[in-house]
XYZ file of C-alpha atoms in Angstrom:
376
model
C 178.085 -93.775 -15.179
C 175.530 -94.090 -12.264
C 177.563 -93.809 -8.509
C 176.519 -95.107 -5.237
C 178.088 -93.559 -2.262
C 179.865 -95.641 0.169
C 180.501 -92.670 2.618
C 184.376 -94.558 2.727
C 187.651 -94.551 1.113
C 188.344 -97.953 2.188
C 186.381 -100.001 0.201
C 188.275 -103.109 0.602
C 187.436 -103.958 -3.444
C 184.173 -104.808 -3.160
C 183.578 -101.871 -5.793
C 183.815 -102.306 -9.505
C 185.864 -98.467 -9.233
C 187.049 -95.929 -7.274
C 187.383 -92.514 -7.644
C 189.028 -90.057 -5.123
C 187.250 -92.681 -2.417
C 184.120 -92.077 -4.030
C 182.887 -95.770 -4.873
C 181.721 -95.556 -8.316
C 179.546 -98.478 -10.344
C 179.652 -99.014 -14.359
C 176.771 -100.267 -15.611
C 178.257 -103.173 -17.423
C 176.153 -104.537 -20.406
C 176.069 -107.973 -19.739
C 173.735 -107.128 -16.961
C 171.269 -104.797 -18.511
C 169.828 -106.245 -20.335
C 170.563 -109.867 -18.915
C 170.797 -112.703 -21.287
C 170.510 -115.394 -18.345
C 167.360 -116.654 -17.280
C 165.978 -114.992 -13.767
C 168.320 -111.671 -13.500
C 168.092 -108.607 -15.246
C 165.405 -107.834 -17.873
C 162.173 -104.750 -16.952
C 162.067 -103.669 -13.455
C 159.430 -104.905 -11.328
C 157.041 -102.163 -10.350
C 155.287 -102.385 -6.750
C 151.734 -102.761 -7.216
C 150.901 -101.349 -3.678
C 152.648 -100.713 0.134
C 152.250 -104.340 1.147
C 154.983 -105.248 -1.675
C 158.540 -106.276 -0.293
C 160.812 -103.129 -0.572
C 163.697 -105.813 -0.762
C 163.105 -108.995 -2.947
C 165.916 -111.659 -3.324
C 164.365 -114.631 -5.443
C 167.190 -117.626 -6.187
C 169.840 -115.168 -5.920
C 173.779 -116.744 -6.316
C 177.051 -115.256 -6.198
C 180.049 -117.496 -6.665
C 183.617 -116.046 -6.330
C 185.947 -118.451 -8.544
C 185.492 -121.631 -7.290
C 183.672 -120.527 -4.095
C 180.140 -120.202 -3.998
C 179.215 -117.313 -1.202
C 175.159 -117.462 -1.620
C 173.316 -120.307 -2.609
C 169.689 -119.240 -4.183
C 169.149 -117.326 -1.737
C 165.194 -116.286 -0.812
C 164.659 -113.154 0.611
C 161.769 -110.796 0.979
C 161.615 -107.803 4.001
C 158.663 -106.406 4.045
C 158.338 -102.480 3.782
C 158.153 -100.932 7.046
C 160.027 -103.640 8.762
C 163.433 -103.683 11.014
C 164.888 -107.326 9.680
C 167.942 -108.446 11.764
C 170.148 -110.111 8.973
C 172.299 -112.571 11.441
C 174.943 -115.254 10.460
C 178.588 -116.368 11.599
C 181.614 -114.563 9.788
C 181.594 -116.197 6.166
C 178.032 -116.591 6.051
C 177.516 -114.454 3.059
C 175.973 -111.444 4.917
C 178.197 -108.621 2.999
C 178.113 -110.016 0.122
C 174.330 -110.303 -0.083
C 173.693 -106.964 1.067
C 176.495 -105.888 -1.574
C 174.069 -107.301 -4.193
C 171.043 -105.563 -2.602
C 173.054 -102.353 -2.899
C 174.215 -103.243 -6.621
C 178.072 -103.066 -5.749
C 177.942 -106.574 -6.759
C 175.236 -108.537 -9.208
C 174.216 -111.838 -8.934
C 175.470 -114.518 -11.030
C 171.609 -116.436 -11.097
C 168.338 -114.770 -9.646
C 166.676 -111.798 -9.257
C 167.151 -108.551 -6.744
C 164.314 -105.819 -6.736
C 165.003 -102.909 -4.577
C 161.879 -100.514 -3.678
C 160.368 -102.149 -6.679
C 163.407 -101.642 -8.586
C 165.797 -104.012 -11.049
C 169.049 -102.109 -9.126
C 169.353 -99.671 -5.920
C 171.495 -97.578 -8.715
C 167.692 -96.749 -9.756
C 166.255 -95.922 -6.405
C 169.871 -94.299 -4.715
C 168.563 -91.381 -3.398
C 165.853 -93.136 -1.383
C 168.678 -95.652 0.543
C 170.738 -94.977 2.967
C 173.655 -97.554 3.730
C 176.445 -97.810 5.822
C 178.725 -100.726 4.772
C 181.024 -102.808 6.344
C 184.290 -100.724 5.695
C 184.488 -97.854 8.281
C 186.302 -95.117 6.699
C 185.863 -91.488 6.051
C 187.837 -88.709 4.522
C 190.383 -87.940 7.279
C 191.325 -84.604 6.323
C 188.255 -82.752 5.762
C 186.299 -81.532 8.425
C 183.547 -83.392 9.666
C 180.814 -80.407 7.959
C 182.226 -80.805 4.608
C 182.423 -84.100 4.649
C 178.969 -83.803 5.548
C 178.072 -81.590 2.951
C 179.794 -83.158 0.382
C 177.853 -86.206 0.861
C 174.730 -84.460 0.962
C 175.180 -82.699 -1.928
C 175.626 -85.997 -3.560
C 172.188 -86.723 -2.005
C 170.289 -83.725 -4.161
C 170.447 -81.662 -0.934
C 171.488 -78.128 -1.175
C 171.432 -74.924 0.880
C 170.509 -73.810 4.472
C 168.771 -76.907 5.011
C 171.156 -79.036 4.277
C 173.179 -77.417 6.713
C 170.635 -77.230 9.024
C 170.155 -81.115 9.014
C 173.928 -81.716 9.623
C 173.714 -79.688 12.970
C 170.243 -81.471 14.350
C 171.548 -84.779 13.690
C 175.160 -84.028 15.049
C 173.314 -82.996 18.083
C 171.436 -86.307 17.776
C 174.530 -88.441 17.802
C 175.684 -86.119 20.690
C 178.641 -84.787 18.903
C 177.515 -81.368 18.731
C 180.841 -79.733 18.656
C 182.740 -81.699 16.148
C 181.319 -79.652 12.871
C 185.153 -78.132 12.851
C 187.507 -80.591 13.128
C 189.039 -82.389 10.903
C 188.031 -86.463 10.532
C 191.198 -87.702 11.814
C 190.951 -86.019 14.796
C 187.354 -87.880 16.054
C 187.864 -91.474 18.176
C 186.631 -94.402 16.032
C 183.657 -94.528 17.561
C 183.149 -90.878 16.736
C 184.035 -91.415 13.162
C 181.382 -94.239 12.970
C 178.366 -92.321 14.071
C 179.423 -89.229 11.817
C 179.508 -92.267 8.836
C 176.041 -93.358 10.534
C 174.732 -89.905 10.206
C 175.664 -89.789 6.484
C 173.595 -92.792 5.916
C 170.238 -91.417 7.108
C 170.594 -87.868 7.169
C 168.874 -87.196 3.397
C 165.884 -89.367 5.394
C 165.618 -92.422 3.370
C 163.027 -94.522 2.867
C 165.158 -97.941 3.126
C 168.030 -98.107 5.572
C 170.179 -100.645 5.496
C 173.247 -100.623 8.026
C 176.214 -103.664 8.069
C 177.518 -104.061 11.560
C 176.020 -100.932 12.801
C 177.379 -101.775 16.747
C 180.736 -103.217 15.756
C 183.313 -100.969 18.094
C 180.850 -99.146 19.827
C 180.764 -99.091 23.506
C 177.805 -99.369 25.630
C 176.753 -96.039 25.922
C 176.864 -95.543 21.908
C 175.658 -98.818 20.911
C 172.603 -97.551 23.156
C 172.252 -94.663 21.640
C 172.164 -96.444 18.326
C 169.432 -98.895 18.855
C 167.583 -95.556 20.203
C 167.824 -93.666 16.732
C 167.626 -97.191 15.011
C 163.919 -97.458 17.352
C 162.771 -94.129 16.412
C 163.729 -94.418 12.521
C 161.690 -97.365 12.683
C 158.008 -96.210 14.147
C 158.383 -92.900 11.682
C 157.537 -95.981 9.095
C 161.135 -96.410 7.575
C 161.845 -100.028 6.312
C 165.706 -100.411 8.030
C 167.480 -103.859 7.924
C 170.939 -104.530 9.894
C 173.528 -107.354 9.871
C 174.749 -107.810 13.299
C 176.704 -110.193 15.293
C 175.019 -109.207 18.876
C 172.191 -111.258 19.114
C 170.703 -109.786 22.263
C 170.298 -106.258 19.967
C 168.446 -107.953 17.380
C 166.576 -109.649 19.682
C 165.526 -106.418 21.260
C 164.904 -104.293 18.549
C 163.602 -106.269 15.295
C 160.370 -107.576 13.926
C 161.913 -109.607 11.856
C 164.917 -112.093 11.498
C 166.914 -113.764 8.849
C 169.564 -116.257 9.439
C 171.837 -117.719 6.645
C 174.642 -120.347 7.116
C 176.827 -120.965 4.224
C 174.694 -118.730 1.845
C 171.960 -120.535 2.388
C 168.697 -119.513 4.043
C 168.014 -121.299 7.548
C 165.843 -119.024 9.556
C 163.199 -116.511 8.107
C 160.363 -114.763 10.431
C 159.382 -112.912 13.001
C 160.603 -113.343 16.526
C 157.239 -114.619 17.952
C 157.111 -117.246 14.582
C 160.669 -118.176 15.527
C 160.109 -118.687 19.194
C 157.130 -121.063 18.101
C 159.193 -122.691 16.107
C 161.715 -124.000 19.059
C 160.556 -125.804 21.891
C 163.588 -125.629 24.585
C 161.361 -127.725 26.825
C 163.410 -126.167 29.646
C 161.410 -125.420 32.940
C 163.191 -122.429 35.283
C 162.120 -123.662 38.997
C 163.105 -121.426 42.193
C 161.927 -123.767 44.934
C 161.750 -122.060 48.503
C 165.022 -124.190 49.484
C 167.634 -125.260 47.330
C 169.429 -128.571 48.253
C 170.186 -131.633 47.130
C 166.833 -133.305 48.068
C 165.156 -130.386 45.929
C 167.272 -131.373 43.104
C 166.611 -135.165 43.503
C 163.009 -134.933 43.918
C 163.209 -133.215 40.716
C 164.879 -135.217 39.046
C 162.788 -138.032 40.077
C 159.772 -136.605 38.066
C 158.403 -138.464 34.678
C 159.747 -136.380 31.649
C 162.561 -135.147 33.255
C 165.540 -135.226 31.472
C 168.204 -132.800 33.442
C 168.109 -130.558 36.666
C 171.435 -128.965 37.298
C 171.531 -124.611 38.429
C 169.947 -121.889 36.254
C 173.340 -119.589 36.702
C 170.858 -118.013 39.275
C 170.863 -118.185 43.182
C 168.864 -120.407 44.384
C 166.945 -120.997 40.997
C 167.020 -124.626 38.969
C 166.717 -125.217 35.345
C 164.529 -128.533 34.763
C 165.024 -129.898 31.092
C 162.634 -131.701 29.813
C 162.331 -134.812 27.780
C 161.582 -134.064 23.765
C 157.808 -133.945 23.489
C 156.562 -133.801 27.357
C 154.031 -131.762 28.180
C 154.688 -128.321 30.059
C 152.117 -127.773 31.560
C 152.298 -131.210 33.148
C 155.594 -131.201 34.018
C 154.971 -127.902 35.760
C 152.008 -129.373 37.848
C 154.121 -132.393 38.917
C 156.590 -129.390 39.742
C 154.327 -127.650 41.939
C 153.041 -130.760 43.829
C 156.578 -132.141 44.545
C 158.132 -129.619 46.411
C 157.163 -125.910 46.974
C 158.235 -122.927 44.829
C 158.587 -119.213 44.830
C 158.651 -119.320 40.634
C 158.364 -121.557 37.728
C 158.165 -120.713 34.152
C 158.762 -121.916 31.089
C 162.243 -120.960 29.301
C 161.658 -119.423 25.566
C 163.821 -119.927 23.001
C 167.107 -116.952 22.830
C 168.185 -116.076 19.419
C 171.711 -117.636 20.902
C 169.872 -120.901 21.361
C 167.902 -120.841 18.218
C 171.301 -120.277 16.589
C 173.344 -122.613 18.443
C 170.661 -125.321 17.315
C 170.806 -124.248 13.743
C 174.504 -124.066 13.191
C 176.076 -126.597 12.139
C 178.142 -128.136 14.825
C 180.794 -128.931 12.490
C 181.689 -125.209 11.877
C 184.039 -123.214 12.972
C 184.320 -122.426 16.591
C 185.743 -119.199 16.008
C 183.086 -118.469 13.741
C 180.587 -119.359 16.656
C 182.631 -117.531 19.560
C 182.367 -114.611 17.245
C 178.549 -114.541 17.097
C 178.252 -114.595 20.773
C 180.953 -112.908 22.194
C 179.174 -109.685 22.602
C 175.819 -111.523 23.817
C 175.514 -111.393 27.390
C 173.871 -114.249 28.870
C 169.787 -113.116 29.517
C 166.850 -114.761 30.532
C 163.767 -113.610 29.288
C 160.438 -113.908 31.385
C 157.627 -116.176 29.747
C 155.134 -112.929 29.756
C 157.604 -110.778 27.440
């Protein structure tokens, strides 16, 4: 029986067994070998460092009658930090379940760092799921321990790793107490440090930010930053938009278990055309606004959410650049740019408008409102 730990003893059931919190996996013979077309069968090998350390071709996963991912297409390359982004339901868990081999597809095919099944490659991952949890009455160093020792690490250097990266995570003192006596946020970056501290190759985190204040969700995307220029492919489902904005190469959005955004953040942007111009004349009135509004291929003028600064929307198709001359000739300005595309507006546009509004007030909630100069 191969085991895959989840670093929790809360799995919520998404694990085909438990033992002592320990999530354990069977291998269960009607997936190796697979007599379906697409899943299972030899492991693909990677013929060089350009392949994709995680592969999804026409993946599914249905749940009764319910289908959570719909051939799903996936490929992040090695090397990359991929922002995996969707509203609640989307299918994000479950997919990266599948990635991790707690669950297998019903159709397609998942290679992980040019394996068949993570299972395979284990000791190269590091994942922190969705269910926070840790054993509440050990202390936090044999927790620690424990895990690494389930990691092939051993000795003084194991040891030695627990205290750099506990310094790391600025909870330096903790090595002595007990799990249950850390804050939440304190038991989620000693679950954090679990998940990279045997230095994986792939990292792959589910809501790494979720009930994290500023100051730690900061320190996160810093460790997240610095995992990722030491060459380590790391890819992160989060509902803060403005963090994946910040930190990732790479995006990809699903809806509904379906695909419906894929690149990276300069292909994205390119891909949206707000049209919106950002104008901050040298007096703001209501002859400013009119004259403005009086322009050919203006849509909209109404305020930016900025003093004294106008947003100018344009109508589908106009020309920037011309609009921004006529701008310039009609009334004198201080700035004018052209608005690119957030990832809230990208995924405002792409959502269905028929879906939930929770589901959308969820995505955004922790997304501060942020403009982002055209020479970023």
């Amino acid at each position: 029986m191969d085991a895959i730990d989840s670093s929790s003893d809360n799995t919520g059931g998404s694990a085909r067994g438990r033992r002592g919190g320990h999530v354990t996996i069977s291998r269960c013979p009607s997936f190796t070998p697979e007599l379906r077309p697409g899943v299972g069968g030899p492991s693909p090998e990677p013929n060089s460092m350009n392949d994709p350390a995680i592969l999804l071709q026409g993946v599914t996963k249905r749940f009764r009658d319910k289908t959570a991912v719909d051939r799903l297409d996936l490929a992040v390359p090695a090397g990359s930090l991929c922002g995996f982004l969707g509203p609640n339901g989307a299918g994000k868990t479950t997919t990266i379940r599948m990635i991790m081999s707690i669950f297998y597809p019903d159709e397609g095919m998942v290679s992980v760092l040019g394996k068949r099944s993570a299972i395979e490659s284990k000791d190269r991952i590091g994942y922190l799921p969705e269910e926070r949890g840790v054993y509440r009455k050990m202390r936090v160093g044999q927790f620690l321990m424990y895990l690494g020792h389930l990691k092939g690490m051993r000795g003084p250097d194991l040891s030695r790793r627990i205290d750099h990266w506990l310094e790391r995570i600025a909870l330096p003192d903790v090595r002595r107490k007990r799990c249950e006596e850390l804050s939440k946020g304190m038991q989620q970056k000693v679950q954090f440090l679990a998940a990279i501290m045997h230095d994986p190759d792939l990292i792959i985190l589910d809501e790494p930010f979720s009930g994290l204040d500023p100051v730690n969700a900061r320190l996160m995307r810093g460790l997240i930053e610095e995992m990722h220029r030491a060459g380590k492919t790391i890819i992160f489902s989060t509902h803060v938009l403005h963090s994946a904005e910040q930190l990732c190469t790479r995006i990809f959005m699903i809806n509904k278990g379906r695909k419906i955004l894929d690149g990276s953040i300069d292909e994205i942007r390119a891909q949206f055309d707000p049209r919106t111009l950002i104008v901050e004349p040298l007096s703001v009135n209501g002859d400013a606004e009119s004259r403005l509004g009086a322009l050919p291929g203006v849509r909209s003028v109404g305020h930016a959410g900025q003093r004294n600064t106008l947003e100018v929307r344009l109508d589908t198709g106009f020309d920037p650049a011309r609009a921004m001359r006529s701008v310039v000739e009609a009334l004198p300005v201080r700035r004018i740019e052209l608005r690119r595309p957030t990832l809230e507006d990208v995924f405002v546009h792409l959502v269905d408008p028929g879906d939930s509004e929770d589901n959308l007030r969820a995505m955004l909630k922790d997304q501060n409102a942020t403009e982002i100069n055209a020479d970023a």
